[in-house]
PDB file of C-alpha atoms in Angstrom:
ATOM      1  CA  MET E   1      16.737  46.860 -24.005  1.00  0.00           C
ATOM      2  CA  SER E   2      18.933  44.788 -20.979  1.00  0.00           C
ATOM      3  CA  ASP E   3      22.631  44.604 -20.949  1.00  0.00           C
ATOM      4  CA  SER E   4      22.877  40.992 -21.718  1.00  0.00           C
ATOM      5  CA  LYS E   5      21.139  41.344 -24.767  1.00  0.00           C
ATOM      6  CA  VAL E   6      23.045  44.195 -25.819  1.00  0.00           C
ATOM      7  CA  ILE E   7      25.954  42.259 -25.823  1.00  0.00           C
ATOM      8  CA  TYR E   8      24.712  39.059 -27.411  1.00  0.00           C
ATOM      9  CA  ASP E   9      23.411  41.304 -29.960  1.00  0.00           C
ATOM     10  CA  GLU E  10      26.792  42.512 -30.665  1.00  0.00           C
ATOM     11  CA  TYR E  11      28.880  39.791 -30.388  1.00  0.00           C
ATOM     12  CA  LYS E  12      26.550  37.688 -33.323  1.00  0.00           C
ATOM     13  CA  SER E  13      27.327  40.733 -35.686  1.00  0.00           C
ATOM     14  CA  SER E  14      30.753  40.592 -35.187  1.00  0.00           C
ATOM     15  CA  GLY E  15      31.936  37.692 -37.039  1.00  0.00           C
ATOM     16  CA  PHE E  16      33.728  36.485 -33.903  1.00  0.00           C
ATOM     17  CA  ARG E  17      32.201  33.295 -33.531  1.00  0.00           C
ATOM     18  CA  GLU E  18      32.511  32.401 -37.042  1.00  0.00           C
ATOM     19  CA  GLU E  19      36.043  33.417 -37.099  1.00  0.00           C
ATOM     20  CA  LEU E  20      36.728  30.812 -34.395  1.00  0.00           C
ATOM     21  CA  LEU E  21      35.268  28.256 -35.542  1.00  0.00           C
ATOM     22  CA  THR E  22      36.860  28.195 -38.866  1.00  0.00           C
ATOM     23  CA  TYR E  23      40.155  28.732 -37.477  1.00  0.00           C
ATOM     24  CA  LEU E  24      42.390  26.740 -39.702  1.00  0.00           C
ATOM     25  CA  VAL E  25      39.864  26.013 -41.932  1.00  0.00           C
ATOM     26  CA  ASN E  26      39.099  27.159 -46.013  1.00  0.00           C
ATOM     27  CA  PRO E  27      35.578  26.180 -46.419  1.00  0.00           C
ATOM     28  CA  VAL E  28      36.117  27.520 -50.062  1.00  0.00           C
ATOM     29  CA  THR E  29      38.795  24.735 -50.693  1.00  0.00           C
ATOM     30  CA  GLN E  30      37.762  22.279 -48.325  1.00  0.00           C
ATOM     31  CA  LYS E  31      35.247  19.403 -47.493  1.00  0.00           C
ATOM     32  CA  GLY E  32      34.009  19.695 -43.982  1.00  0.00           C
ATOM     33  CA  VAL E  33      31.312  18.881 -41.607  1.00  0.00           C
ATOM     34  CA  GLU E  34      29.295  20.928 -38.706  1.00  0.00           C
ATOM     35  CA  ILE E  35      27.152  18.736 -36.162  1.00  0.00           C
ATOM     36  CA  GLY E  36      23.939  20.309 -34.534  1.00  0.00           C
ATOM     37  CA  ALA E  37      24.125  23.033 -37.251  1.00  0.00           C
ATOM     38  CA  LEU E  38      20.085  23.640 -37.147  1.00  0.00           C
ATOM     39  CA  ASN E  39      19.275  27.085 -38.784  1.00  0.00           C
ATOM     40  CA  ASN E  40      22.817  28.922 -37.740  1.00  0.00           C
ATOM     41  CA  PRO E  41      25.604  26.829 -39.525  1.00  0.00           C
ATOM     42  CA  ILE E  42      29.206  28.629 -39.197  1.00  0.00           C
ATOM     43  CA  VAL E  43      29.560  27.571 -42.949  1.00  0.00           C
ATOM     44  CA  LYS E  44      26.487  27.765 -45.180  1.00  0.00           C
ATOM     45  CA  PRO E  45      26.694  25.534 -48.299  1.00  0.00           C
ATOM     46  CA  THR E  46      26.812  28.687 -50.928  1.00  0.00           C
ATOM     47  CA  ASN E  47      30.104  28.976 -49.192  1.00  0.00           C
ATOM     48  CA  GLY E  48      31.777  25.456 -49.548  1.00  0.00           C
ATOM     49  CA  ASP E  49      31.720  21.889 -49.657  1.00  0.00           C
ATOM     50  CA  ILE E  50      29.984  21.540 -46.418  1.00  0.00           C
ATOM     51  CA  LYS E  51      27.216  18.752 -45.218  1.00  0.00           C
ATOM     52  CA  PHE E  52      25.397  18.281 -42.167  1.00  0.00           C
ATOM     53  CA  ILE E  53      24.914  15.931 -39.404  1.00  0.00           C
ATOM     54  CA  ASP E  54      22.157  15.890 -36.642  1.00  0.00           C
ATOM     55  CA  TYR E  55      21.105  13.261 -34.276  1.00  0.00           C
ATOM     56  CA  THR E  56      17.329  13.167 -36.263  1.00  0.00           C
ATOM     57  CA  ASP E  57      16.454  13.968 -39.870  1.00  0.00           C
ATOM     58  CA  THR E  58      15.558  17.096 -40.840  1.00  0.00           C
ATOM     59  CA  ASP E  59      11.648  16.707 -40.697  1.00  0.00           C
ATOM     60  CA  THR E  60      11.721  15.732 -37.197  1.00  0.00           C
ATOM     61  CA  LEU E  61      13.535  18.426 -36.250  1.00  0.00           C
ATOM     62  CA  LYS E  62      10.854  21.400 -38.081  1.00  0.00           C
ATOM     63  CA  LEU E  63       8.910  19.219 -36.500  1.00  0.00           C
ATOM     64  CA  LYS E  64      10.160  19.869 -33.012  1.00  0.00           C
ATOM     65  CA  HIS E  65      10.895  23.379 -33.571  1.00  0.00           C
ATOM     66  CA  GLN E  66       7.615  24.391 -34.945  1.00  0.00           C
ATOM     67  CA  ALA E  67       6.403  27.056 -32.821  1.00  0.00           C
ATOM     68  CA  TYR E  68       9.745  28.922 -33.696  1.00  0.00           C
ATOM     69  CA  SER E  69       8.906  29.748 -37.820  1.00  0.00           C
ATOM     70  CA  ASP E  70      11.689  31.844 -38.042  1.00  0.00           C
ATOM     71  CA  ARG E  71      14.065  28.807 -37.102  1.00  0.00           C
ATOM     72  CA  VAL E  72      12.236  26.283 -39.226  1.00  0.00           C
ATOM     73  CA  ASN E  73      12.432  28.482 -42.556  1.00  0.00           C
ATOM     74  CA  LYS E  74      16.347  29.008 -41.641  1.00  0.00           C
ATOM     75  CA  MET E  75      16.676  24.929 -41.177  1.00  0.00           C
ATOM     76  CA  VAL E  76      19.864  23.558 -42.986  1.00  0.00           C
ATOM     77  CA  ASN E  77      18.794  20.168 -44.568  1.00  0.00           C
ATOM     78  CA  VAL E  78      20.573  17.435 -42.700  1.00  0.00           C
ATOM     79  CA  ASP E  79      22.672  15.318 -44.690  1.00  0.00           C
ATOM     80  CA  TYR E  80      23.651  11.975 -42.323  1.00  0.00           C
ATOM     81  CA  VAL E  81      21.685  11.082 -39.356  1.00  0.00           C
ATOM     82  CA  TRP E  82      23.697   9.931 -36.251  1.00  0.00           C
ATOM     83  CA  SER E  83      23.671  10.474 -32.312  1.00  0.00           C
ATOM     84  CA  GLY E  84      27.499   9.688 -31.583  1.00  0.00           C
ATOM     85  CA  SER E  85      27.061   5.455 -30.950  1.00  0.00           C
ATOM     86  CA  GLY E  86      28.316   3.688 -33.790  1.00  0.00           C
ATOM     87  CA  SER E  87      29.979   3.477 -37.209  1.00  0.00           C
ATOM     88  CA  LEU E  88      30.200   7.275 -38.278  1.00  0.00           C
ATOM     89  CA  ALA E  89      32.183   5.907 -41.591  1.00  0.00           C
ATOM     90  CA  GLU E  90      29.329   3.349 -42.230  1.00  0.00           C
ATOM     91  CA  ILE E  91      26.557   6.059 -42.340  1.00  0.00           C
ATOM     92  CA  VAL E  92      29.157   8.414 -44.732  1.00  0.00           C
ATOM     93  CA  GLY E  93      30.163   5.300 -46.136  1.00  0.00           C
ATOM     94  CA  ASP E  94      34.052   6.693 -46.744  1.00  0.00           C
ATOM     95  CA  ARG E  95      36.668   6.698 -44.059  1.00  0.00           C
ATOM     96  CA  HIS E  96      38.899   9.875 -43.537  1.00  0.00           C
ATOM     97  CA  CYS E  97      37.098  12.128 -46.018  1.00  0.00           C
ATOM     98  CA  PHE E  98      36.622  15.453 -44.433  1.00  0.00           C
ATOM     99  CA  ASP E  99      39.106  18.069 -44.335  1.00  0.00           C
ATOM    100  CA  TYR E 100      37.168  19.867 -41.038  1.00  0.00           C
ATOM    101  CA  PHE E 101      34.718  19.516 -38.420  1.00  0.00           C
ATOM    102  CA  ILE E 102      32.611  21.965 -36.509  1.00  0.00           C
ATOM    103  CA  ALA E 103      30.408  21.918 -33.389  1.00  0.00           C
ATOM    104  CA  SER E 104      29.608  24.556 -31.687  1.00  0.00           C
ATOM    105  CA  HIS E 105      27.299  24.433 -28.206  1.00  0.00           C
ATOM    106  CA  VAL E 106      27.137  20.533 -29.163  1.00  0.00           C
ATOM    107  CA  ILE E 107      29.173  18.200 -26.885  1.00  0.00           C
ATOM    108  CA  GLU E 108      27.108  18.733 -23.837  1.00  0.00           C
ATOM    109  CA  HIS E 109      23.857  17.410 -25.443  1.00  0.00           C
ATOM    110  CA  VAL E 110      26.123  13.935 -26.570  1.00  0.00           C
ATOM    111  CA  PRO E 111      25.011  10.844 -24.687  1.00  0.00           C
ATOM    112  CA  ASN E 112      28.204   9.001 -25.921  1.00  0.00           C
ATOM    113  CA  MET E 113      31.056  11.401 -25.620  1.00  0.00           C
ATOM    114  CA  LEU E 114      33.802   8.497 -26.055  1.00  0.00           C
ATOM    115  CA  GLY E 115      31.725   7.107 -29.432  1.00  0.00           C
ATOM    116  CA  TRP E 116      31.218  10.568 -30.690  1.00  0.00           C
ATOM    117  CA  PHE E 117      35.078  11.187 -31.107  1.00  0.00           C
ATOM    118  CA  ARG E 118      35.245   8.185 -31.999  1.00  0.00           C
ATOM    119  CA  GLY E 119      33.247   8.103 -35.098  1.00  0.00           C
ATOM    120  CA  ILE E 120      34.440  11.553 -35.680  1.00  0.00           C
ATOM    121  CA  ASN E 121      38.248  10.015 -36.415  1.00  0.00           C
ATOM    122  CA  GLU E 122      36.652   7.614 -38.819  1.00  0.00           C
ATOM    123  CA  VAL E 123      36.081  10.233 -41.100  1.00  0.00           C
ATOM    124  CA  LEU E 124      38.032  13.374 -40.625  1.00  0.00           C
ATOM    125  CA  LYS E 125      41.456  13.109 -42.293  1.00  0.00           C
ATOM    126  CA  HIS E 126      44.386  12.297 -41.008  1.00  0.00           C
ATOM    127  CA  GLY E 127      45.927  15.853 -40.122  1.00  0.00           C
ATOM    128  CA  GLY E 128      42.271  17.485 -40.336  1.00  0.00           C
ATOM    129  CA  ILE E 129      40.480  20.289 -38.155  1.00  0.00           C
ATOM    130  CA  PHE E 130      38.237  19.252 -35.471  1.00  0.00           C
ATOM    131  CA  ASN E 131      36.813  22.974 -33.608  1.00  0.00           C
ATOM    132  CA  LEU E 132      34.651  23.012 -30.853  1.00  0.00           C
ATOM    133  CA  ALA E 133      32.672  25.621 -28.624  1.00  0.00           C
ATOM    134  CA  ILE E 134      32.072  24.373 -25.734  1.00  0.00           C
ATOM    135  CA  PRO E 135      29.952  26.556 -22.648  1.00  0.00           C
ATOM    136  CA  ASP E 136      31.724  26.877 -19.421  1.00  0.00           C
ATOM    137  CA  LYS E 137      29.423  25.222 -17.040  1.00  0.00           C
ATOM    138  CA  ARG E 138      30.475  28.338 -14.389  1.00  0.00           C
ATOM    139  CA  TYR E 139      28.538  30.414 -16.673  1.00  0.00           C
ATOM    140  CA  THR E 140      25.062  28.385 -17.489  1.00  0.00           C
ATOM    141  CA  PHE E 141      22.425  26.753 -15.902  1.00  0.00           C
ATOM    142  CA  ASP E 142      24.831  24.178 -14.842  1.00  0.00           C
ATOM    143  CA  VAL E 143      26.967  25.519 -12.736  1.00  0.00           C
ATOM    144  CA  ASN E 144      25.545  23.379  -9.914  1.00  0.00           C
ATOM    145  CA  CYS E 145      26.076  20.081 -11.577  1.00  0.00           C
ATOM    146  CA  PRO E 146      28.993  17.709 -10.766  1.00  0.00           C
ATOM    147  CA  LEU E 147      31.742  16.775 -13.478  1.00  0.00           C
ATOM    148  CA  SER E 148      31.078  13.834 -15.333  1.00  0.00           C
ATOM    149  CA  THR E 149      33.598  11.490 -14.685  1.00  0.00           C
ATOM    150  CA  VAL E 150      35.638   8.866 -16.784  1.00  0.00           C
ATOM    151  CA  GLY E 151      33.593   6.074 -15.180  1.00  0.00           C
ATOM    152  CA  GLN E 152      30.274   7.891 -16.899  1.00  0.00           C
ATOM    153  CA  LEU E 153      32.203   8.277 -20.037  1.00  0.00           C
ATOM    154  CA  VAL E 154      33.057   4.798 -20.249  1.00  0.00           C
ATOM    155  CA  GLU E 155      29.255   3.494 -18.934  1.00  0.00           C
ATOM    156  CA  ALA E 156      28.314   5.617 -22.081  1.00  0.00           C
ATOM    157  CA  ASP E 157      30.093   3.832 -24.498  1.00  0.00           C
ATOM    158  CA  LEU E 158      30.370   0.285 -23.758  1.00  0.00           C
ATOM    159  CA  LEU E 159      26.045   1.109 -23.764  1.00  0.00           C
ATOM    160  CA  LEU E 160      26.200   2.638 -26.711  1.00  0.00           C
ATOM    161  CA  TYR E 161      24.063   5.528 -25.492  1.00  0.00           C
ATOM    162  CA  HIS E 162      22.755   7.343 -28.589  1.00  0.00           C
ATOM    163  CA  ILE E 163      19.625   8.543 -26.048  1.00  0.00           C
ATOM    164  CA  PRO E 164      20.259  10.096 -22.739  1.00  0.00           C
ATOM    165  CA  SER E 165      20.067   7.548 -20.074  1.00  0.00           C
ATOM    166  CA  ILE E 166      17.510   8.036 -16.930  1.00  0.00           C
ATOM    167  CA  ARG E 167      20.829   9.241 -15.320  1.00  0.00           C
ATOM    168  CA  GLN E 168      21.611  11.993 -17.286  1.00  0.00           C
ATOM    169  CA  MET E 169      18.574  13.105 -17.862  1.00  0.00           C
ATOM    170  CA  PHE E 170      17.457  13.875 -14.061  1.00  0.00           C
ATOM    171  CA  ASP E 171      20.806  14.656 -13.665  1.00  0.00           C
ATOM    172  CA  HIS E 172      20.213  17.699 -16.217  1.00  0.00           C
ATOM    173  CA  THR E 173      16.968  18.400 -14.994  1.00  0.00           C
ATOM    174  CA  TYR E 174      17.647  17.915 -10.487  1.00  0.00           C
ATOM    175  CA  TYR E 175      20.878  20.301 -11.147  1.00  0.00           C
ATOM    176  CA  ALA E 176      19.630  23.218 -13.637  1.00  0.00           C
ATOM    177  CA  LYS E 177      19.822  26.455 -12.025  1.00  0.00           C
ATOM    178  CA  ASN E 178      17.609  29.592 -12.976  1.00  0.00           C
ATOM    179  CA  ILE E 179      20.321  32.059 -13.433  1.00  0.00           C
ATOM    180  CA  ILE E 180      20.608  35.643 -15.162  1.00  0.00           C
ATOM    181  CA  PRO E 181      23.477  35.307 -17.258  1.00  0.00           C
ATOM    182  CA  GLY E 182      24.471  38.712 -17.406  1.00  0.00           C
ATOM    183  CA  ALA E 183      24.467  38.640 -13.344  1.00  0.00           C
ATOM    184  CA  ILE E 184      26.065  35.751 -13.391  1.00  0.00           C
ATOM    185  CA  TRP E 185      29.501  36.420 -15.730  1.00  0.00           C
ATOM    186  CA  GLY E 186      29.830  39.432 -13.448  1.00  0.00           C
ATOM    187  CA  GLY E 187      30.487  37.327 -10.220  1.00  0.00           C
ATOM    188  CA  ALA E 188      27.198  38.628  -8.570  1.00  0.00           C
ATOM    189  CA  VAL E 189      25.552  35.954  -7.573  1.00  0.00           C
ATOM    190  CA  ASP E 190      25.766  33.261  -5.209  1.00  0.00           C
ATOM    191  CA  VAL E 191      25.523  29.897  -6.867  1.00  0.00           C
ATOM    192  CA  LYS E 192      24.171  27.765  -4.219  1.00  0.00           C
ATOM    193  CA  ALA E 193      21.337  29.675  -3.366  1.00  0.00           C
ATOM    194  CA  LEU E 194      20.046  29.987  -7.241  1.00  0.00           C
ATOM    195  CA  PRO E 195      16.697  28.580  -7.419  1.00  0.00           C
ATOM    196  CA  HIS E 196      15.449  25.623  -9.525  1.00  0.00           C
ATOM    197  CA  THR E 197      14.578  25.686 -13.386  1.00  0.00           C
ATOM    198  CA  ARG E 198      11.937  23.464 -13.105  1.00  0.00           C
ATOM    199  CA  GLN E 199      10.473  23.663 -16.673  1.00  0.00           C
ATOM    200  CA  LEU E 200      13.327  22.980 -18.322  1.00  0.00           C
ATOM    201  CA  LYS E 201      12.983  19.688 -21.116  1.00  0.00           C
ATOM    202  CA  PRO E 202      14.806  16.757 -20.769  1.00  0.00           C
ATOM    203  CA  PRO E 203      18.234  17.179 -23.074  1.00  0.00           C
ATOM    204  CA  THR E 204      17.841  16.206 -26.500  1.00  0.00           C
ATOM    205  CA  PRO E 205      18.065  13.674 -28.254  1.00  0.00           C
ATOM    206  CA  CYS E 206      15.888  12.264 -25.392  1.00  0.00           C
ATOM    207  CA  LEU E 207      12.785   9.932 -24.467  1.00  0.00           C
ATOM    208  CA  PRO E 208       9.670  11.187 -24.377  1.00  0.00           C
ATOM    209  CA  LEU E 209       9.243  11.538 -20.634  1.00  0.00           C
ATOM    210  CA  LYS E 210       7.562  14.677 -19.594  1.00  0.00           C
ATOM    211  CA  ASN E 211       8.902  17.306 -16.843  1.00  0.00           C
ATOM    212  CA  ARG E 212       5.980  16.889 -14.889  1.00  0.00           C
ATOM    213  CA  GLU E 213       7.109  13.514 -13.806  1.00  0.00           C
ATOM    214  CA  TRP E 214      10.033  14.807 -12.446  1.00  0.00           C
ATOM    215  CA  GLN E 215       8.283  17.198 -10.059  1.00  0.00           C
ATOM    216  CA  PRO E 216       7.551  14.779  -7.141  1.00  0.00           C
ATOM    217  CA  ILE E 217      11.306  13.883  -6.992  1.00  0.00           C
ATOM    218  CA  LEU E 218      12.642  17.238  -6.912  1.00  0.00           C
TER     219      LEU E 218
END
């Protein structure tokens, strides 16, 4: 077993992730939402009043992940379908009704980040808590991906992206690098020399484009 796998397993079993993402939150007494929980929710339905949001419904998610039976068997039921554009309050049917939101490694997949924040603000109580886990791109396959600009965020919001644009999907595929997590964390990698990761699929939610359609360009 690799050192990276050992470290990850220890971290996963430590409860540290759950502790961080429930900071200032009491799931037993408060009403919350987790976005993109899939099969690994921070707050389980048995532990509190929790609702789940994802970009598509439960049946579609199970179909997309059908090759991973353990994942499908543990998948939470999606209460609200929302990808970040349009009013979340209209979907939920109420405003400022939740005490907290949790999103772990979700924001980097959101096509319209400004709309996403706006929608969450519509249904989060005043003074509510929004806990996020955001990956550091310096230690992921996005290490060489350019930083997003304010103009790109505004464009995505004005055009109401609910799936990634062609540019977003192209950039994701073109700049993705083949990394070994343990090595890049240790600083022993020349990131400029890393090879492309050509087998990555476009980010979800996505248009039905196949990876091979990008190959002549790459």
